[in-house]
PDB file of C-alpha atoms in Angstrom:
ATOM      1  CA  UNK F   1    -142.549 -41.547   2.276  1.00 81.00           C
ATOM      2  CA  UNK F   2    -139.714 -43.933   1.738  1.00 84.00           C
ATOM      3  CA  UNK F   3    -140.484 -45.794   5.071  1.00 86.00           C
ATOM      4  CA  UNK F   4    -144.237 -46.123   3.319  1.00 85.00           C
ATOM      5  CA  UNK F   5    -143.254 -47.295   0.015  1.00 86.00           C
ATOM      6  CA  UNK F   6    -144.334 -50.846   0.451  1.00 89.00           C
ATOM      7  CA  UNK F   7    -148.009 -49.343   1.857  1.00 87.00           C
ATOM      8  CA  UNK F   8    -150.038 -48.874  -1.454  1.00 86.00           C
ATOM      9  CA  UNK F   9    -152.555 -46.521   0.204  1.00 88.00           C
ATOM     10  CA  UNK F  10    -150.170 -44.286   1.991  1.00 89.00           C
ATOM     11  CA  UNK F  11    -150.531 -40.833   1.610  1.00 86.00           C
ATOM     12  CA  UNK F  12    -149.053 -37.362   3.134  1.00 85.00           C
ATOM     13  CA  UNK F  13    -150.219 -34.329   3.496  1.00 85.00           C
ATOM     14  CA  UNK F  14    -149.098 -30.593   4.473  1.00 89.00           C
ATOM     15  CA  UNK F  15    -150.771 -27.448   6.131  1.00 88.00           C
ATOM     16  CA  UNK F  16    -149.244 -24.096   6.431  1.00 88.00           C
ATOM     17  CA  UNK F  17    -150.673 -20.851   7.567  1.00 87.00           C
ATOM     18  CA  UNK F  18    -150.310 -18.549   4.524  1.00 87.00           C
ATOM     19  CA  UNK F  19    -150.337 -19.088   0.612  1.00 87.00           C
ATOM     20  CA  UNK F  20    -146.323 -17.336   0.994  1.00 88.00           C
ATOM     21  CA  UNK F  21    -145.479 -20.321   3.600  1.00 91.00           C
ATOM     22  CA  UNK F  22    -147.180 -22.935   1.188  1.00 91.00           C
ATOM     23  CA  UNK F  23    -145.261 -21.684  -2.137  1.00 91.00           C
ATOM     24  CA  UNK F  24    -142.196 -21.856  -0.058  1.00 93.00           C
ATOM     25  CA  UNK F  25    -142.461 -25.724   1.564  1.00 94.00           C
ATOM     26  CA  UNK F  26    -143.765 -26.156  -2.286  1.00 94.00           C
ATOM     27  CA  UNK F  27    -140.252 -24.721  -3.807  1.00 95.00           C
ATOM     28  CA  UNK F  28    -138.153 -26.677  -1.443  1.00 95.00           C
ATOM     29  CA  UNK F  29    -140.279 -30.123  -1.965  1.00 94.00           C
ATOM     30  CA  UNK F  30    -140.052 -30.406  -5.574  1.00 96.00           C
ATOM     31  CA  UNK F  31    -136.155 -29.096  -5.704  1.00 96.00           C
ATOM     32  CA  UNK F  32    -135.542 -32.249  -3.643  1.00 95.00           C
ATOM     33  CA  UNK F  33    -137.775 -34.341  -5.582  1.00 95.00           C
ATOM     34  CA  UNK F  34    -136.263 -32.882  -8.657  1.00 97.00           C
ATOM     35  CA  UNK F  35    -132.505 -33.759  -7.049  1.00 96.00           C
ATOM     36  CA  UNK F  36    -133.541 -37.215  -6.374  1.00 94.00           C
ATOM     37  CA  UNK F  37    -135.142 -37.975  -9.878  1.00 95.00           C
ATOM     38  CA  UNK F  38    -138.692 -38.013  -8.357  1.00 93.00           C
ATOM     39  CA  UNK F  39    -139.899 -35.339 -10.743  1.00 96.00           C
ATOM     40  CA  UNK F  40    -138.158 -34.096 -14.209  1.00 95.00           C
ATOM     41  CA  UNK F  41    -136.479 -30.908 -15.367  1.00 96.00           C
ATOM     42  CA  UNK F  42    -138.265 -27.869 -15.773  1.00 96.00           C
ATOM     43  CA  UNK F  43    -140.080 -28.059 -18.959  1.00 96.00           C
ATOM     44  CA  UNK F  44    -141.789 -24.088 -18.946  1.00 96.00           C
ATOM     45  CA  UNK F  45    -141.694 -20.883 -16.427  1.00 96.00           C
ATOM     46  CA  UNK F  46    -144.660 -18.912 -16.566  1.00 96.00           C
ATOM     47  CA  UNK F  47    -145.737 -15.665 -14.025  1.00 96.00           C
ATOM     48  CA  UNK F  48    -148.182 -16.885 -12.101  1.00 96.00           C
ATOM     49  CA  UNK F  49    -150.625 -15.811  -8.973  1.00 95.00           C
ATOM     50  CA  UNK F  50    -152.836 -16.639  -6.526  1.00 90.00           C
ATOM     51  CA  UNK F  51    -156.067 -15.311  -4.810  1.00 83.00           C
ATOM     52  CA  UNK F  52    -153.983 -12.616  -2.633  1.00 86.00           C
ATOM     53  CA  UNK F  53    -152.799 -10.920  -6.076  1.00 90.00           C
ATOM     54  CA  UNK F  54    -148.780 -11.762  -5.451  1.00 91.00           C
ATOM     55  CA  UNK F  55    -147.111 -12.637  -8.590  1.00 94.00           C
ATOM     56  CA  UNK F  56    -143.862 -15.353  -8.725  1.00 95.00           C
ATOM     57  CA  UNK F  57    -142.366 -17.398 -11.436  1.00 96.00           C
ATOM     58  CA  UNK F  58    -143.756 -20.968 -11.284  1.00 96.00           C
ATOM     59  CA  UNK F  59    -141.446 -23.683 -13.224  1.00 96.00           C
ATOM     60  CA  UNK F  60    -143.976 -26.429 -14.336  1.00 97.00           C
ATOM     61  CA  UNK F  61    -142.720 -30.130 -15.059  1.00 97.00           C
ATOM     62  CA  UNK F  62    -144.659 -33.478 -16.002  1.00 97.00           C
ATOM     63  CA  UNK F  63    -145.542 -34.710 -12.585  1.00 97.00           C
ATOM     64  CA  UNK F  64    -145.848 -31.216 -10.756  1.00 97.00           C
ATOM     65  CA  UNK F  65    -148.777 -30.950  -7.810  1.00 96.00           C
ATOM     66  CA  UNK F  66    -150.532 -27.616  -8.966  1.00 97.00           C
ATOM     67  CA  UNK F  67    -153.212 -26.263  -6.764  1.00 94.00           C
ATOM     68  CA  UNK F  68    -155.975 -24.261  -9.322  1.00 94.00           C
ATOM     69  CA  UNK F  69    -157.803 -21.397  -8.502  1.00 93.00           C
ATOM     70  CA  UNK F  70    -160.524 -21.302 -10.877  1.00 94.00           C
ATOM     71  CA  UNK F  71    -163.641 -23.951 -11.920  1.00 94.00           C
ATOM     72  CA  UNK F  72    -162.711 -24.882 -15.576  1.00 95.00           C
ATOM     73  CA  UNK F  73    -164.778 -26.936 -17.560  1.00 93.00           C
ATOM     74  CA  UNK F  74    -163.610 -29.526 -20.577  1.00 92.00           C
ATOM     75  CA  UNK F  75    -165.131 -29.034 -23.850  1.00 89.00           C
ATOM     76  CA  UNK F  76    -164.127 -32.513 -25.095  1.00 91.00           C
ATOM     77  CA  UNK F  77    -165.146 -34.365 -21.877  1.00 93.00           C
ATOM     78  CA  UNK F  78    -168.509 -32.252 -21.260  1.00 93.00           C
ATOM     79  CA  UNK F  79    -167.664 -31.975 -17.665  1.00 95.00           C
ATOM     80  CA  UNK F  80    -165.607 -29.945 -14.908  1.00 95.00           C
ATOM     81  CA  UNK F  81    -162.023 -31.190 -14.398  1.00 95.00           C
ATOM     82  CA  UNK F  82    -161.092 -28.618 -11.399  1.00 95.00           C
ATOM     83  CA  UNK F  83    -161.975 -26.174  -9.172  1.00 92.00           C
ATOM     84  CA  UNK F  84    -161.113 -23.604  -7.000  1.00 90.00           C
ATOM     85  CA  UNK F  85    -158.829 -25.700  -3.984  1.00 86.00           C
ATOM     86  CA  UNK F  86    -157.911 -28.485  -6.190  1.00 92.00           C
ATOM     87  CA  UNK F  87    -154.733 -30.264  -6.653  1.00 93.00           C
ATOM     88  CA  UNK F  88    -154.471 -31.701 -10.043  1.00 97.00           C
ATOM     89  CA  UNK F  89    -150.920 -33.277 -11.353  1.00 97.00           C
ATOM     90  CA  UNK F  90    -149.429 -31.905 -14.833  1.00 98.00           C
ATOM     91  CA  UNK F  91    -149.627 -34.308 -17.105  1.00 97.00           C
ATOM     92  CA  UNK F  92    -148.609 -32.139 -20.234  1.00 96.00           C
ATOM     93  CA  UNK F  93    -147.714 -28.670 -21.552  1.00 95.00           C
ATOM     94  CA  UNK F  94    -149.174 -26.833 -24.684  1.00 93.00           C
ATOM     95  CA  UNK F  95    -148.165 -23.392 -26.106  1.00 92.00           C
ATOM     96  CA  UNK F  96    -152.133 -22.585 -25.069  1.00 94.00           C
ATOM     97  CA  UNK F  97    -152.285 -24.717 -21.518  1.00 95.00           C
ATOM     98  CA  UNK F  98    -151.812 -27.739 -19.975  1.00 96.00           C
ATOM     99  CA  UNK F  99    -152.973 -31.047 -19.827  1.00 97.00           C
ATOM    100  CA  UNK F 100    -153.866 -32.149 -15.981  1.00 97.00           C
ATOM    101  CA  UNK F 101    -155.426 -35.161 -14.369  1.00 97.00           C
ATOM    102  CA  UNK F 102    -157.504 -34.294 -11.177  1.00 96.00           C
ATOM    103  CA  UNK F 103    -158.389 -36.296  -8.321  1.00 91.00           C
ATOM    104  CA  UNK F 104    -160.813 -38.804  -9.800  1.00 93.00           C
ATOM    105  CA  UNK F 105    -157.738 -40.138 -12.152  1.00 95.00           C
ATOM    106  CA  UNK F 106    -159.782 -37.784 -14.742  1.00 96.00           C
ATOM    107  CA  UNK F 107    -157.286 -36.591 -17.562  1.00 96.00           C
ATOM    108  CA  UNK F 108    -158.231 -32.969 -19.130  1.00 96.00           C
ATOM    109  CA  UNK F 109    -157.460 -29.522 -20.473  1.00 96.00           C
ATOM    110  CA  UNK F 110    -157.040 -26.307 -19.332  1.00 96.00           C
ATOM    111  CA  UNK F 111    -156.487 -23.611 -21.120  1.00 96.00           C
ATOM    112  CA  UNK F 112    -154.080 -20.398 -20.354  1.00 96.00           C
ATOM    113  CA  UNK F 113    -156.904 -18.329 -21.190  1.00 95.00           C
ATOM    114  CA  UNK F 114    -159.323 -19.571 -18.418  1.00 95.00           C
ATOM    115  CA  UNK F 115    -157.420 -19.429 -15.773  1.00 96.00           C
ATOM    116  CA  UNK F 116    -155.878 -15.641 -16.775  1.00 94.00           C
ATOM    117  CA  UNK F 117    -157.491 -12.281 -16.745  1.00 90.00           C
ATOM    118  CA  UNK F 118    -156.015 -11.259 -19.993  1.00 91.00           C
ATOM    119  CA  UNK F 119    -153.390 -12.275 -22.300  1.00 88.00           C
ATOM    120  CA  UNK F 120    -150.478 -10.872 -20.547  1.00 90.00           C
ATOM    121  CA  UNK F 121    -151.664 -11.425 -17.106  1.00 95.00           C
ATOM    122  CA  UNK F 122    -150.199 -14.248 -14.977  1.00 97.00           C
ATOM    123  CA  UNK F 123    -152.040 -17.812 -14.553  1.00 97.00           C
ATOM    124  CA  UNK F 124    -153.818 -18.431 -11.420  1.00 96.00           C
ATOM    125  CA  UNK F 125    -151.399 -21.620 -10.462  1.00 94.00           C
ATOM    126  CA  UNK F 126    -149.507 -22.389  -7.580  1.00 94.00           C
ATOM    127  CA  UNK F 127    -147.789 -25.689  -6.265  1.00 95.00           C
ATOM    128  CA  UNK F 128    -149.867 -28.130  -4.114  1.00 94.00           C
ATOM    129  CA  UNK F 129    -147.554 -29.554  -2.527  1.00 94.00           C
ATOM    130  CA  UNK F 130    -148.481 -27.894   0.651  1.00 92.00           C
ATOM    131  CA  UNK F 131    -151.995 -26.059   1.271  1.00 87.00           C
ATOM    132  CA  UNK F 132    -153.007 -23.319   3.410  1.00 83.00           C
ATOM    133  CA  UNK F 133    -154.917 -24.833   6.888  1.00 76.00           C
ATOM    134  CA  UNK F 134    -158.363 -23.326   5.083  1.00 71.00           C
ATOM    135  CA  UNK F 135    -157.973 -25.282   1.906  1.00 70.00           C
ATOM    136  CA  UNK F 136    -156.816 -28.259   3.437  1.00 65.00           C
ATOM    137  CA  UNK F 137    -159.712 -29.061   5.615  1.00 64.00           C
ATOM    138  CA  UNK F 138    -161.401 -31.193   4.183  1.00 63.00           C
ATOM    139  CA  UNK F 139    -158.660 -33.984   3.700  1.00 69.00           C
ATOM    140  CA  UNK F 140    -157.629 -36.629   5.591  1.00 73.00           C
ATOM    141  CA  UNK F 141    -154.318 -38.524   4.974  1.00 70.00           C
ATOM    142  CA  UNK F 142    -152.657 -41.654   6.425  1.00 82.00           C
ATOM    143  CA  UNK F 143    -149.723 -38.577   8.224  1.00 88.00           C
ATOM    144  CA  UNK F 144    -150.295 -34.954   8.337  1.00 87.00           C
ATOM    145  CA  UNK F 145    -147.397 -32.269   8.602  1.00 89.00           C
ATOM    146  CA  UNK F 146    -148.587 -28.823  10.000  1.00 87.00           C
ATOM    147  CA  UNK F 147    -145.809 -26.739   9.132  1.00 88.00           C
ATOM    148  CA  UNK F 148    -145.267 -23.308  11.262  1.00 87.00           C
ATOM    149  CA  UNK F 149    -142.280 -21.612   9.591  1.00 85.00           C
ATOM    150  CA  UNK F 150    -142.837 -18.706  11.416  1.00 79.00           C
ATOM    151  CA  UNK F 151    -143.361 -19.641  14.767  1.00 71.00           C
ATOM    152  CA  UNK F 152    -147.229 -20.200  15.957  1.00 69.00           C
ATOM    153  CA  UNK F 153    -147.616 -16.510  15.413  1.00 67.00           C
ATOM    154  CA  UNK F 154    -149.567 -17.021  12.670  1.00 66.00           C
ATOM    155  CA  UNK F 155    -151.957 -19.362  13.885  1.00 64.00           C
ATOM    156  CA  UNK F 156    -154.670 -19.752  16.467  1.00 56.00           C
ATOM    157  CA  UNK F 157    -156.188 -22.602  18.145  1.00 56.00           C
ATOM    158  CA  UNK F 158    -159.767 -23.230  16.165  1.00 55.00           C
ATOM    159  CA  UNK F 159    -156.858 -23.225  12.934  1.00 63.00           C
ATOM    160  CA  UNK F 160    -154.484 -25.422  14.852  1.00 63.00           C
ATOM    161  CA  UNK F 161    -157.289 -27.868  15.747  1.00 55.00           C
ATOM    162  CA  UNK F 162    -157.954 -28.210  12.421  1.00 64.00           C
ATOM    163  CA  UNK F 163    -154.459 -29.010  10.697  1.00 60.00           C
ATOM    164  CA  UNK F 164    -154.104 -31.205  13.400  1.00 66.00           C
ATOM    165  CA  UNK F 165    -157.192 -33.592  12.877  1.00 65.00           C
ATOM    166  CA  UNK F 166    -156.236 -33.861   9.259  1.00 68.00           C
ATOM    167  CA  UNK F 167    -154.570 -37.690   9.715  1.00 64.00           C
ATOM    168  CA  UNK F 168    -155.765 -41.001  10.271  1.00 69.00           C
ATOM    169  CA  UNK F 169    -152.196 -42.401  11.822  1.00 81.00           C
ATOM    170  CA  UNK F 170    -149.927 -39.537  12.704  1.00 85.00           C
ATOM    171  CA  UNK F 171    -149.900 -35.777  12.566  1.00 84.00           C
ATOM    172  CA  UNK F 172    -146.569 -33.946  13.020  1.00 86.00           C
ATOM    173  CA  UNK F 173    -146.238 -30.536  13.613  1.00 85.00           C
ATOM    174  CA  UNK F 174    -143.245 -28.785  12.767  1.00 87.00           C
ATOM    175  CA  UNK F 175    -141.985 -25.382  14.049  1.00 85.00           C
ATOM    176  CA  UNK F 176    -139.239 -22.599  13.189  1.00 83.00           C
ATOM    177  CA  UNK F 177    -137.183 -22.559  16.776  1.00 83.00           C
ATOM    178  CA  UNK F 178    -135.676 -19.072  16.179  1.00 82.00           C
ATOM    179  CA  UNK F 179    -138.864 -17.784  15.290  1.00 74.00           C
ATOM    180  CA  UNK F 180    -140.932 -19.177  18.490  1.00 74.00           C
ATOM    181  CA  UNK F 181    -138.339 -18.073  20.875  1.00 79.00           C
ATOM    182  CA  UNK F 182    -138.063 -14.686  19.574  1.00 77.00           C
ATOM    183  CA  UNK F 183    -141.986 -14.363  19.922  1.00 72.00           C
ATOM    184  CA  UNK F 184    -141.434 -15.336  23.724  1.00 73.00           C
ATOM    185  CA  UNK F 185    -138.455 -13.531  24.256  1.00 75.00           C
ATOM    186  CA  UNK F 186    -140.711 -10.563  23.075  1.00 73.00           C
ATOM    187  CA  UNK F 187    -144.067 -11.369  25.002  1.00 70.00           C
ATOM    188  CA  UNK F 188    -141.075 -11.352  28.093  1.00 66.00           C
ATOM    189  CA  UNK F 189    -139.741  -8.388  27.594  1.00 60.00           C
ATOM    190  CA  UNK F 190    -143.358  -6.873  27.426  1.00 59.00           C
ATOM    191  CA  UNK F 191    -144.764  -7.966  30.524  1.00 57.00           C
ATOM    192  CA  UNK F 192    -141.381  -7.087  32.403  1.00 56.00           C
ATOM    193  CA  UNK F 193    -141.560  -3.581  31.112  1.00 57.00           C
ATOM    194  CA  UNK F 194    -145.410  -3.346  31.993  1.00 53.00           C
ATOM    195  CA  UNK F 195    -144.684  -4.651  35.486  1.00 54.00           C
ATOM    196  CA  UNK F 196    -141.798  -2.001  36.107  1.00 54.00           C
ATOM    197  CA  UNK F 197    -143.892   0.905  34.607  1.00 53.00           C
ATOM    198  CA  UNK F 198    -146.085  -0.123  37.433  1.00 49.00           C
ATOM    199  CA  UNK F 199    -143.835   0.037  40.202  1.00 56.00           C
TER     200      UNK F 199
END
């Protein structure tokens, strides 16, 4: 990004296996664009979850990438401002939701109460700072990062194709050493106790 900052239409974009490796790379963006002054203080913490039914904290400030789970449509505007897959930025917080601007540069509101099951139950939020490989394939970006913090264990070669076709420049794919080594050190050990069950 900072070797880009004098290309207007740059843009970068990140694919991860599961929603768990997405919240993660999500976490660990914003805390470093929180350290360098990219994005503010924590304004709000509310329990949130996504479409796999895990619950987490989510801390929400002005300028946070949120991904939203559910279609919500804007009373004031007539129209729907997100939908299920999209990454809309916080623009605002309420006591009963927040104020978000989607893709289109579109500013609107969405309520607590439409993307909850009840008034105690978490909001369907989660950062979009990273997607899962199935929600991000339908975007292209100037650079891509596939991100495999697990090793390519959890991925398979129709999903790999995809993350990797998501650029127009440069796609980088980034993998947990430990992890991969482990998985072959394990596949090893496998086939040499097959082949000496054999004998």
């Amino acid at each position: 990004i900072d070797a880009n900052r004098d290309t207007p239409d740059f843009s970068l974009t990140i694919s991860t296996p599961t929603n768990a490796d997405a919240r993660e790379i999500g976490l660990a963006i914003r805390s470093e664009m929180q350290r360098v002054g990219e994005l503010g203080a924590d304004i709000a913490t509310r329990k949130a979850t996504d479409h796999t039914g895990e619950i987490y904290d989510i801390g929400l400030a002005v300028g946070d990438k949120l991904r939203m789970f559910d279609r919500v449509w804007d009373r004031t505007l007539r129209q729907t401002i997100t939908s299920n897959g999209d990454v809309v930025e916080l623009r605002s917080l309420r006591e009963d939701g927040v104020k978000i601007r989607n893709a289109d540069g579109i500013e609107g509101f969405v309520p607590w109460a439409k993307i909850r099951t009840g008034p105690e139950a978490p909001v369907r939020l989660a950062y979009g700072y990273a997607l899962t490989v199935d929600i991000a394939q339908g975007s292209t970006a100037t650079e891509h990062i596939h991100a495999l913090p697990s090793g390519s264990q959890g991925t398979q070669g129709f999903k790999s194709y995809v993350a990797a076709t998501r650029h127009r420049e440069r796609n980088w794919i980034v993998i947990d050493e430990t992890s991969e080594r482990g998985e072959i050190d394990e596949r090893r050990y496998n086939c040499d106790d097959a082949a000496s069950t054999l004998e």
